[in-house]
């Protein structure tokens, strides 16, 4: 006796989005990991590079100790969150509900850390403006020493004639743009994973 098999829907375990989203999350985590490492090292490494260029700045780029400490703490948190994201992404690729749970936790923590980073950046605006003015003044002195006759034109061409207010506005704009970027992926990921359809698929993995 022959029976006619009824068509069945593809199992949720074979859906492609966990693999795609998992690998995207791993790439994001790697970028975030090294970005946080560079950010933590910048206040200590940048002065060395500036001294090699003939510009002397105070240790820690002249930033207040509290801001440097806040940046270091946020950097460490960012590194740990990158590791958590990798673990959750691997679990997602393997279609484990625990991997999805870790990614949801990461989304909440990453958004919180990004908001705190914006707050630290806001309090860093004035010290950063002072630092930019100091560096600009130092480079102006170098150009005047190298080319006394055409130094003013060289300074204008190099964009080293900005005043404090223009630098401050530029810092605020950069904070708004680059400070909000780390919010996007965790927000989108959290919204995607908490959708009703996705939760039904994840329950089917058990």
JSON list of C-alpha atoms in Angstrom, two decimals:
[
{"chain": "A", "resi": 1, "resn": "UNK", "atom": "CA", "xyz": [0.00, 0.00, 0.00]},
{"chain": "A", "resi": 2, "resn": "UNK", "atom": "CA", "xyz": [1.45, 3.35, -0.99]},
{"chain": "A", "resi": 3, "resn": "UNK", "atom": "CA", "xyz": [0.81, 6.43, 0.99]},
{"chain": "A", "resi": 4, "resn": "UNK", "atom": "CA", "xyz": [1.08, 9.98, -0.18]},
{"chain": "A", "resi": 5, "resn": "UNK", "atom": "CA", "xyz": [3.27, 12.07, 2.14]},
{"chain": "A", "resi": 6, "resn": "UNK", "atom": "CA", "xyz": [1.83, 15.40, 3.05]},
{"chain": "A", "resi": 7, "resn": "UNK", "atom": "CA", "xyz": [4.10, 18.44, 2.50]},
{"chain": "A", "resi": 8, "resn": "UNK", "atom": "CA", "xyz": [5.62, 19.72, 5.69]},
{"chain": "A", "resi": 9, "resn": "UNK", "atom": "CA", "xyz": [7.09, 23.10, 6.52]},
{"chain": "A", "resi": 10, "resn": "UNK", "atom": "CA", "xyz": [10.82, 23.46, 6.93]},
{"chain": "A", "resi": 11, "resn": "UNK", "atom": "CA", "xyz": [11.82, 22.90, 10.55]},
{"chain": "A", "resi": 12, "resn": "UNK", "atom": "CA", "xyz": [12.65, 26.01, 12.48]},
{"chain": "A", "resi": 13, "resn": "UNK", "atom": "CA", "xyz": [16.07, 24.52, 13.16]},
{"chain": "A", "resi": 14, "resn": "UNK", "atom": "CA", "xyz": [16.90, 24.91, 9.45]},
{"chain": "A", "resi": 15, "resn": "UNK", "atom": "CA", "xyz": [16.12, 28.62, 9.30]},
{"chain": "A", "resi": 16, "resn": "UNK", "atom": "CA", "xyz": [19.04, 30.65, 7.98]},
{"chain": "A", "resi": 17, "resn": "UNK", "atom": "CA", "xyz": [18.69, 33.79, 10.11]},
{"chain": "A", "resi": 18, "resn": "UNK", "atom": "CA", "xyz": [20.42, 32.36, 13.21]},
{"chain": "A", "resi": 19, "resn": "UNK", "atom": "CA", "xyz": [23.54, 31.57, 11.17]},
{"chain": "A", "resi": 20, "resn": "UNK", "atom": "CA", "xyz": [23.60, 34.92, 9.39]},
{"chain": "A", "resi": 21, "resn": "UNK", "atom": "CA", "xyz": [22.88, 36.91, 12.56]},
{"chain": "A", "resi": 22, "resn": "UNK", "atom": "CA", "xyz": [25.36, 34.84, 14.54]},
{"chain": "A", "resi": 23, "resn": "UNK", "atom": "CA", "xyz": [28.25, 35.53, 12.16]},
{"chain": "A", "resi": 24, "resn": "UNK", "atom": "CA", "xyz": [27.33, 39.23, 11.91]},
{"chain": "A", "resi": 25, "resn": "UNK", "atom": "CA", "xyz": [27.37, 39.40, 15.71]},
{"chain": "A", "resi": 26, "resn": "UNK", "atom": "CA", "xyz": [30.79, 37.74, 15.86]},
{"chain": "A", "resi": 27, "resn": "UNK", "atom": "CA", "xyz": [32.21, 40.26, 13.39]},
{"chain": "A", "resi": 28, "resn": "UNK", "atom": "CA", "xyz": [30.64, 43.09, 15.38]},
{"chain": "A", "resi": 29, "resn": "UNK", "atom": "CA", "xyz": [32.10, 41.69, 18.60]},
{"chain": "A", "resi": 30, "resn": "UNK", "atom": "CA", "xyz": [35.62, 41.50, 17.11]},
{"chain": "A", "resi": 31, "resn": "UNK", "atom": "CA", "xyz": [35.41, 45.12, 15.93]},
{"chain": "A", "resi": 32, "resn": "UNK", "atom": "CA", "xyz": [34.04, 46.24, 19.29]},
{"chain": "A", "resi": 33, "resn": "UNK", "atom": "CA", "xyz": [36.76, 44.32, 21.15]},
{"chain": "A", "resi": 34, "resn": "UNK", "atom": "CA", "xyz": [39.64, 46.04, 19.36]},
{"chain": "A", "resi": 35, "resn": "UNK", "atom": "CA", "xyz": [37.87, 49.42, 19.40]},
{"chain": "A", "resi": 36, "resn": "UNK", "atom": "CA", "xyz": [37.64, 49.24, 23.19]},
{"chain": "A", "resi": 37, "resn": "UNK", "atom": "CA", "xyz": [41.29, 48.21, 23.48]},
{"chain": "A", "resi": 38, "resn": "UNK", "atom": "CA", "xyz": [42.37, 51.18, 21.34]},
{"chain": "A", "resi": 39, "resn": "UNK", "atom": "CA", "xyz": [40.10, 53.54, 23.29]},
{"chain": "A", "resi": 40, "resn": "UNK", "atom": "CA", "xyz": [41.59, 52.44, 26.61]},
{"chain": "A", "resi": 41, "resn": "UNK", "atom": "CA", "xyz": [45.15, 52.79, 25.31]},
{"chain": "A", "resi": 42, "resn": "UNK", "atom": "CA", "xyz": [44.65, 56.15, 23.54]},
{"chain": "A", "resi": 43, "resn": "UNK", "atom": "CA", "xyz": [45.19, 58.49, 26.55]},
{"chain": "A", "resi": 44, "resn": "UNK", "atom": "CA", "xyz": [48.54, 56.80, 27.23]},
{"chain": "A", "resi": 45, "resn": "UNK", "atom": "CA", "xyz": [49.77, 56.07, 23.69]},
{"chain": "A", "resi": 46, "resn": "UNK", "atom": "CA", "xyz": [48.68, 59.27, 21.91]},
{"chain": "A", "resi": 47, "resn": "UNK", "atom": "CA", "xyz": [51.01, 61.56, 23.92]},
{"chain": "A", "resi": 48, "resn": "UNK", "atom": "CA", "xyz": [53.96, 59.46, 22.76]},
{"chain": "A", "resi": 49, "resn": "UNK", "atom": "CA", "xyz": [52.97, 59.94, 19.11]},
{"chain": "A", "resi": 50, "resn": "UNK", "atom": "CA", "xyz": [52.47, 63.65, 19.63]},
{"chain": "A", "resi": 51, "resn": "UNK", "atom": "CA", "xyz": [55.88, 64.01, 21.25]},
{"chain": "A", "resi": 52, "resn": "UNK", "atom": "CA", "xyz": [57.42, 62.28, 18.24]},
{"chain": "A", "resi": 53, "resn": "UNK", "atom": "CA", "xyz": [55.74, 64.95, 16.10]},
{"chain": "A", "resi": 54, "resn": "UNK", "atom": "CA", "xyz": [57.24, 67.66, 18.27]},
{"chain": "A", "resi": 55, "resn": "UNK", "atom": "CA", "xyz": [54.12, 68.39, 20.35]},
{"chain": "A", "resi": 56, "resn": "UNK", "atom": "CA", "xyz": [54.31, 67.98, 24.11]},
{"chain": "A", "resi": 57, "resn": "UNK", "atom": "CA", "xyz": [51.14, 67.23, 26.06]},
{"chain": "A", "resi": 58, "resn": "UNK", "atom": "CA", "xyz": [50.55, 66.18, 29.64]},
{"chain": "A", "resi": 59, "resn": "UNK", "atom": "CA", "xyz": [50.26, 62.46, 30.51]},
{"chain": "A", "resi": 60, "resn": "UNK", "atom": "CA", "xyz": [46.75, 61.18, 29.93]},
{"chain": "A", "resi": 61, "resn": "UNK", "atom": "CA", "xyz": [46.25, 63.85, 27.24]},
{"chain": "A", "resi": 62, "resn": "UNK", "atom": "CA", "xyz": [45.61, 66.38, 30.00]},
{"chain": "A", "resi": 63, "resn": "UNK", "atom": "CA", "xyz": [42.20, 64.89, 30.76]},
{"chain": "A", "resi": 64, "resn": "UNK", "atom": "CA", "xyz": [40.90, 64.81, 34.35]},
{"chain": "A", "resi": 65, "resn": "UNK", "atom": "CA", "xyz": [41.62, 61.59, 36.20]},
{"chain": "A", "resi": 66, "resn": "UNK", "atom": "CA", "xyz": [37.94, 60.86, 36.71]},
{"chain": "A", "resi": 67, "resn": "UNK", "atom": "CA", "xyz": [37.25, 60.96, 32.98]},
{"chain": "A", "resi": 68, "resn": "UNK", "atom": "CA", "xyz": [40.24, 58.73, 32.22]},
{"chain": "A", "resi": 69, "resn": "UNK", "atom": "CA", "xyz": [39.11, 56.25, 34.89]},
{"chain": "A", "resi": 70, "resn": "UNK", "atom": "CA", "xyz": [35.55, 56.32, 33.55]},
{"chain": "A", "resi": 71, "resn": "UNK", "atom": "CA", "xyz": [36.85, 55.62, 30.05]},
{"chain": "A", "resi": 72, "resn": "UNK", "atom": "CA", "xyz": [38.96, 52.71, 31.30]},
{"chain": "A", "resi": 73, "resn": "UNK", "atom": "CA", "xyz": [36.02, 51.19, 33.18]},
{"chain": "A", "resi": 74, "resn": "UNK", "atom": "CA", "xyz": [33.78, 51.52, 30.13]},
{"chain": "A", "resi": 75, "resn": "UNK", "atom": "CA", "xyz": [36.54, 50.01, 28.00]},
{"chain": "A", "resi": 76, "resn": "UNK", "atom": "CA", "xyz": [36.82, 46.97, 30.27]},
{"chain": "A", "resi": 77, "resn": "UNK", "atom": "CA", "xyz": [33.04, 46.61, 30.25]},
{"chain": "A", "resi": 78, "resn": "UNK", "atom": "CA", "xyz": [33.09, 46.85, 26.45]},
{"chain": "A", "resi": 79, "resn": "UNK", "atom": "CA", "xyz": [35.69, 44.07, 26.21]},
{"chain": "A", "resi": 80, "resn": "UNK", "atom": "CA", "xyz": [33.64, 41.82, 28.50]},
{"chain": "A", "resi": 81, "resn": "UNK", "atom": "CA", "xyz": [30.49, 42.57, 26.51]},
{"chain": "A", "resi": 82, "resn": "UNK", "atom": "CA", "xyz": [32.34, 41.63, 23.31]},
{"chain": "A", "resi": 83, "resn": "UNK", "atom": "CA", "xyz": [33.17, 38.24, 24.80]},
{"chain": "A", "resi": 84, "resn": "UNK", "atom": "CA", "xyz": [29.55, 37.79, 25.93]},
{"chain": "A", "resi": 85, "resn": "UNK", "atom": "CA", "xyz": [28.38, 38.65, 22.42]},
{"chain": "A", "resi": 86, "resn": "UNK", "atom": "CA", "xyz": [30.66, 36.01, 20.88]},
{"chain": "A", "resi": 87, "resn": "UNK", "atom": "CA", "xyz": [29.42, 33.35, 23.29]},
{"chain": "A", "resi": 88, "resn": "UNK", "atom": "CA", "xyz": [25.79, 34.25, 22.57]},
{"chain": "A", "resi": 89, "resn": "UNK", "atom": "CA", "xyz": [26.42, 34.37, 18.83]},
{"chain": "A", "resi": 90, "resn": "UNK", "atom": "CA", "xyz": [27.98, 30.90, 18.84]},
{"chain": "A", "resi": 91, "resn": "UNK", "atom": "CA", "xyz": [24.95, 29.63, 20.76]},
{"chain": "A", "resi": 92, "resn": "UNK", "atom": "CA", "xyz": [22.68, 31.26, 18.20]},
{"chain": "A", "resi": 93, "resn": "UNK", "atom": "CA", "xyz": [24.51, 29.60, 15.32]},
{"chain": "A", "resi": 94, "resn": "UNK", "atom": "CA", "xyz": [24.10, 26.26, 17.13]},
{"chain": "A", "resi": 95, "resn": "UNK", "atom": "CA", "xyz": [20.37, 27.01, 17.60]},
{"chain": "A", "resi": 96, "resn": "UNK", "atom": "CA", "xyz": [20.40, 26.91, 21.39]},
{"chain": "A", "resi": 97, "resn": "UNK", "atom": "CA", "xyz": [17.82, 28.91, 23.38]},
{"chain": "A", "resi": 98, "resn": "UNK", "atom": "CA", "xyz": [20.53, 29.82, 25.88]},
{"chain": "A", "resi": 99, "resn": "UNK", "atom": "CA", "xyz": [22.44, 31.58, 23.10]},
{"chain": "A", "resi": 100, "resn": "UNK", "atom": "CA", "xyz": [19.41, 33.74, 22.33]},
{"chain": "A", "resi": 101, "resn": "UNK", "atom": "CA", "xyz": [18.98, 34.51, 26.03]},
{"chain": "A", "resi": 102, "resn": "UNK", "atom": "CA", "xyz": [22.61, 35.66, 26.24]},
{"chain": "A", "resi": 103, "resn": "UNK", "atom": "CA", "xyz": [22.14, 37.89, 23.22]},
{"chain": "A", "resi": 104, "resn": "UNK", "atom": "CA", "xyz": [19.08, 39.50, 24.82]},
{"chain": "A", "resi": 105, "resn": "UNK", "atom": "CA", "xyz": [21.08, 40.15, 27.98]},
{"chain": "A", "resi": 106, "resn": "UNK", "atom": "CA", "xyz": [23.92, 41.57, 25.87]},
{"chain": "A", "resi": 107, "resn": "UNK", "atom": "CA", "xyz": [21.51, 43.91, 24.09]},
{"chain": "A", "resi": 108, "resn": "UNK", "atom": "CA", "xyz": [20.32, 45.43, 27.37]},
{"chain": "A", "resi": 109, "resn": "UNK", "atom": "CA", "xyz": [23.83, 45.75, 28.80]},
{"chain": "A", "resi": 110, "resn": "UNK", "atom": "CA", "xyz": [25.28, 47.15, 25.56]},
{"chain": "A", "resi": 111, "resn": "UNK", "atom": "CA", "xyz": [22.60, 49.83, 25.32]},
{"chain": "A", "resi": 112, "resn": "UNK", "atom": "CA", "xyz": [23.20, 50.78, 28.96]},
{"chain": "A", "resi": 113, "resn": "UNK", "atom": "CA", "xyz": [26.97, 50.97, 28.41]},
{"chain": "A", "resi": 114, "resn": "UNK", "atom": "CA", "xyz": [26.51, 53.10, 25.29]},
{"chain": "A", "resi": 115, "resn": "UNK", "atom": "CA", "xyz": [24.32, 55.56, 27.19]},
{"chain": "A", "resi": 116, "resn": "UNK", "atom": "CA", "xyz": [26.93, 55.79, 29.97]},
{"chain": "A", "resi": 117, "resn": "UNK", "atom": "CA", "xyz": [29.64, 56.34, 27.36]},
{"chain": "A", "resi": 118, "resn": "UNK", "atom": "CA", "xyz": [27.66, 59.26, 25.92]},
{"chain": "A", "resi": 119, "resn": "UNK", "atom": "CA", "xyz": [27.46, 60.71, 29.43]},
{"chain": "A", "resi": 120, "resn": "UNK", "atom": "CA", "xyz": [31.22, 60.40, 29.90]},
{"chain": "A", "resi": 121, "resn": "UNK", "atom": "CA", "xyz": [31.73, 61.94, 26.47]},
{"chain": "A", "resi": 122, "resn": "UNK", "atom": "CA", "xyz": [29.51, 64.88, 27.40]},
{"chain": "A", "resi": 123, "resn": "UNK", "atom": "CA", "xyz": [31.61, 65.66, 30.47]},
{"chain": "A", "resi": 124, "resn": "UNK", "atom": "CA", "xyz": [34.75, 65.29, 28.33]},
{"chain": "A", "resi": 125, "resn": "UNK", "atom": "CA", "xyz": [33.77, 68.00, 25.85]},
{"chain": "A", "resi": 126, "resn": "UNK", "atom": "CA", "xyz": [35.41, 70.92, 27.65]},
{"chain": "A", "resi": 127, "resn": "UNK", "atom": "CA", "xyz": [38.68, 69.08, 28.49]},
{"chain": "A", "resi": 128, "resn": "UNK", "atom": "CA", "xyz": [38.85, 67.75, 24.93]},
{"chain": "A", "resi": 129, "resn": "UNK", "atom": "CA", "xyz": [38.35, 71.26, 23.56]},
{"chain": "A", "resi": 130, "resn": "UNK", "atom": "CA", "xyz": [41.18, 72.52, 25.75]},
{"chain": "A", "resi": 131, "resn": "UNK", "atom": "CA", "xyz": [43.37, 69.68, 24.49]},
{"chain": "A", "resi": 132, "resn": "UNK", "atom": "CA", "xyz": [42.55, 70.40, 20.83]},
{"chain": "A", "resi": 133, "resn": "UNK", "atom": "CA", "xyz": [43.41, 74.07, 21.32]},
{"chain": "A", "resi": 134, "resn": "UNK", "atom": "CA", "xyz": [46.69, 73.12, 22.96]},
{"chain": "A", "resi": 135, "resn": "UNK", "atom": "CA", "xyz": [47.61, 70.76, 20.12]},
{"chain": "A", "resi": 136, "resn": "UNK", "atom": "CA", "xyz": [46.56, 73.30, 17.49]},
{"chain": "A", "resi": 137, "resn": "UNK", "atom": "CA", "xyz": [48.69, 75.99, 19.14]},
{"chain": "A", "resi": 138, "resn": "UNK", "atom": "CA", "xyz": [51.68, 73.63, 19.24]},
{"chain": "A", "resi": 139, "resn": "UNK", "atom": "CA", "xyz": [51.35, 72.80, 15.54]},
{"chain": "A", "resi": 140, "resn": "UNK", "atom": "CA", "xyz": [51.00, 76.49, 14.74]},
{"chain": "A", "resi": 141, "resn": "UNK", "atom": "CA", "xyz": [54.31, 77.14, 16.51]},
{"chain": "A", "resi": 142, "resn": "UNK", "atom": "CA", "xyz": [55.94, 74.33, 14.53]},
{"chain": "A", "resi": 143, "resn": "UNK", "atom": "CA", "xyz": [54.71, 75.77, 11.22]},
{"chain": "A", "resi": 144, "resn": "UNK", "atom": "CA", "xyz": [55.94, 79.25, 12.18]},
{"chain": "A", "resi": 145, "resn": "UNK", "atom": "CA", "xyz": [59.37, 77.83, 12.96]},
{"chain": "A", "resi": 146, "resn": "UNK", "atom": "CA", "xyz": [59.56, 75.84, 9.73]},
{"chain": "A", "resi": 147, "resn": "UNK", "atom": "CA", "xyz": [58.21, 78.55, 7.41]},
{"chain": "A", "resi": 148, "resn": "UNK", "atom": "CA", "xyz": [58.12, 81.97, 9.08]},
{"chain": "A", "resi": 149, "resn": "UNK", "atom": "CA", "xyz": [57.27, 83.91, 5.91]},
{"chain": "A", "resi": 150, "resn": "UNK", "atom": "CA", "xyz": [54.23, 81.87, 4.84]},
{"chain": "A", "resi": 151, "resn": "UNK", "atom": "CA", "xyz": [53.19, 80.46, 8.19]},
{"chain": "A", "resi": 152, "resn": "UNK", "atom": "CA", "xyz": [49.78, 82.17, 8.33]},
{"chain": "A", "resi": 153, "resn": "UNK", "atom": "CA", "xyz": [48.74, 80.75, 4.96]},
{"chain": "A", "resi": 154, "resn": "UNK", "atom": "CA", "xyz": [50.08, 77.32, 5.88]},
{"chain": "A", "resi": 155, "resn": "UNK", "atom": "CA", "xyz": [48.09, 77.41, 9.13]},
{"chain": "A", "resi": 156, "resn": "UNK", "atom": "CA", "xyz": [44.88, 78.30, 7.27]},
{"chain": "A", "resi": 157, "resn": "UNK", "atom": "CA", "xyz": [45.46, 75.61, 4.64]},
{"chain": "A", "resi": 158, "resn": "UNK", "atom": "CA", "xyz": [46.03, 73.01, 7.34]},
{"chain": "A", "resi": 159, "resn": "UNK", "atom": "CA", "xyz": [42.79, 73.99, 9.11]},
{"chain": "A", "resi": 160, "resn": "UNK", "atom": "CA", "xyz": [44.70, 74.98, 12.25]},
{"chain": "A", "resi": 161, "resn": "UNK", "atom": "CA", "xyz": [42.95, 78.32, 12.72]},
{"chain": "A", "resi": 162, "resn": "UNK", "atom": "CA", "xyz": [39.77, 77.14, 14.48]},
{"chain": "A", "resi": 163, "resn": "UNK", "atom": "CA", "xyz": [38.49, 78.98, 17.52]},
{"chain": "A", "resi": 164, "resn": "UNK", "atom": "CA", "xyz": [37.25, 77.40, 20.74]},
{"chain": "A", "resi": 165, "resn": "UNK", "atom": "CA", "xyz": [33.55, 77.60, 19.86]},
{"chain": "A", "resi": 166, "resn": "UNK", "atom": "CA", "xyz": [33.95, 75.88, 16.50]},
{"chain": "A", "resi": 167, "resn": "UNK", "atom": "CA", "xyz": [35.98, 73.10, 18.13]},
{"chain": "A", "resi": 168, "resn": "UNK", "atom": "CA", "xyz": [33.36, 72.71, 20.84]},
{"chain": "A", "resi": 169, "resn": "UNK", "atom": "CA", "xyz": [30.55, 72.46, 18.29]},
{"chain": "A", "resi": 170, "resn": "UNK", "atom": "CA", "xyz": [32.55, 69.89, 16.34]},
{"chain": "A", "resi": 171, "resn": "UNK", "atom": "CA", "xyz": [33.05, 67.83, 19.51]},
{"chain": "A", "resi": 172, "resn": "UNK", "atom": "CA", "xyz": [29.31, 67.89, 20.25]},
{"chain": "A", "resi": 173, "resn": "UNK", "atom": "CA", "xyz": [28.48, 66.82, 16.70]},
{"chain": "A", "resi": 174, "resn": "UNK", "atom": "CA", "xyz": [31.00, 63.98, 16.82]},
{"chain": "A", "resi": 175, "resn": "UNK", "atom": "CA", "xyz": [29.61, 62.84, 20.15]},
{"chain": "A", "resi": 176, "resn": "UNK", "atom": "CA", "xyz": [26.08, 62.83, 18.77]},
{"chain": "A", "resi": 177, "resn": "UNK", "atom": "CA", "xyz": [27.10, 60.85, 15.69]},
{"chain": "A", "resi": 178, "resn": "UNK", "atom": "CA", "xyz": [29.70, 58.42, 17.00]},
{"chain": "A", "resi": 179, "resn": "UNK", "atom": "CA", "xyz": [28.15, 58.15, 20.45]},
{"chain": "A", "resi": 180, "resn": "UNK", "atom": "CA", "xyz": [24.82, 56.99, 19.04]},
{"chain": "A", "resi": 181, "resn": "UNK", "atom": "CA", "xyz": [26.31, 54.43, 16.64]},
{"chain": "A", "resi": 182, "resn": "UNK", "atom": "CA", "xyz": [26.97, 51.77, 19.35]},
{"chain": "A", "resi": 183, "resn": "UNK", "atom": "CA", "xyz": [23.27, 51.97, 20.25]},
{"chain": "A", "resi": 184, "resn": "UNK", "atom": "CA", "xyz": [22.01, 50.82, 16.86]},
{"chain": "A", "resi": 185, "resn": "UNK", "atom": "CA", "xyz": [23.04, 47.18, 16.67]},
{"chain": "A", "resi": 186, "resn": "UNK", "atom": "CA", "xyz": [22.07, 46.10, 20.21]},
{"chain": "A", "resi": 187, "resn": "UNK", "atom": "CA", "xyz": [18.74, 47.90, 19.85]},
{"chain": "A", "resi": 188, "resn": "UNK", "atom": "CA", "xyz": [17.96, 46.27, 16.51]},
{"chain": "A", "resi": 189, "resn": "UNK", "atom": "CA", "xyz": [19.15, 42.87, 17.72]},
{"chain": "A", "resi": 190, "resn": "UNK", "atom": "CA", "xyz": [17.09, 43.06, 20.89]},
{"chain": "A", "resi": 191, "resn": "UNK", "atom": "CA", "xyz": [13.96, 44.10, 18.99]},
{"chain": "A", "resi": 192, "resn": "UNK", "atom": "CA", "xyz": [14.48, 41.34, 16.42]},
{"chain": "A", "resi": 193, "resn": "UNK", "atom": "CA", "xyz": [14.99, 38.57, 18.98]},
{"chain": "A", "resi": 194, "resn": "UNK", "atom": "CA", "xyz": [12.02, 39.56, 21.13]},
{"chain": "A", "resi": 195, "resn": "UNK", "atom": "CA", "xyz": [9.59, 39.38, 18.23]},
{"chain": "A", "resi": 196, "resn": "UNK", "atom": "CA", "xyz": [6.78, 36.85, 18.67]},
{"chain": "A", "resi": 197, "resn": "UNK", "atom": "CA", "xyz": [7.71, 34.91, 15.54]},
{"chain": "A", "resi": 198, "resn": "UNK", "atom": "CA", "xyz": [11.35, 34.59, 16.57]},
{"chain": "A", "resi": 199, "resn": "UNK", "atom": "CA", "xyz": [10.40, 33.43, 20.05]},
{"chain": "A", "resi": 200, "resn": "UNK", "atom": "CA", "xyz": [8.20, 30.70, 18.57]},
{"chain": "A", "resi": 201, "resn": "UNK", "atom": "CA", "xyz": [11.10, 29.53, 16.42]},
{"chain": "A", "resi": 202, "resn": "UNK", "atom": "CA", "xyz": [13.49, 29.51, 19.37]},
{"chain": "A", "resi": 203, "resn": "UNK", "atom": "CA", "xyz": [11.06, 27.44, 21.45]},
{"chain": "A", "resi": 204, "resn": "UNK", "atom": "CA", "xyz": [11.03, 24.90, 18.63]},
{"chain": "A", "resi": 205, "resn": "UNK", "atom": "CA", "xyz": [14.78, 24.37, 19.05]},
{"chain": "A", "resi": 206, "resn": "UNK", "atom": "CA", "xyz": [14.36, 22.69, 22.41]}
]
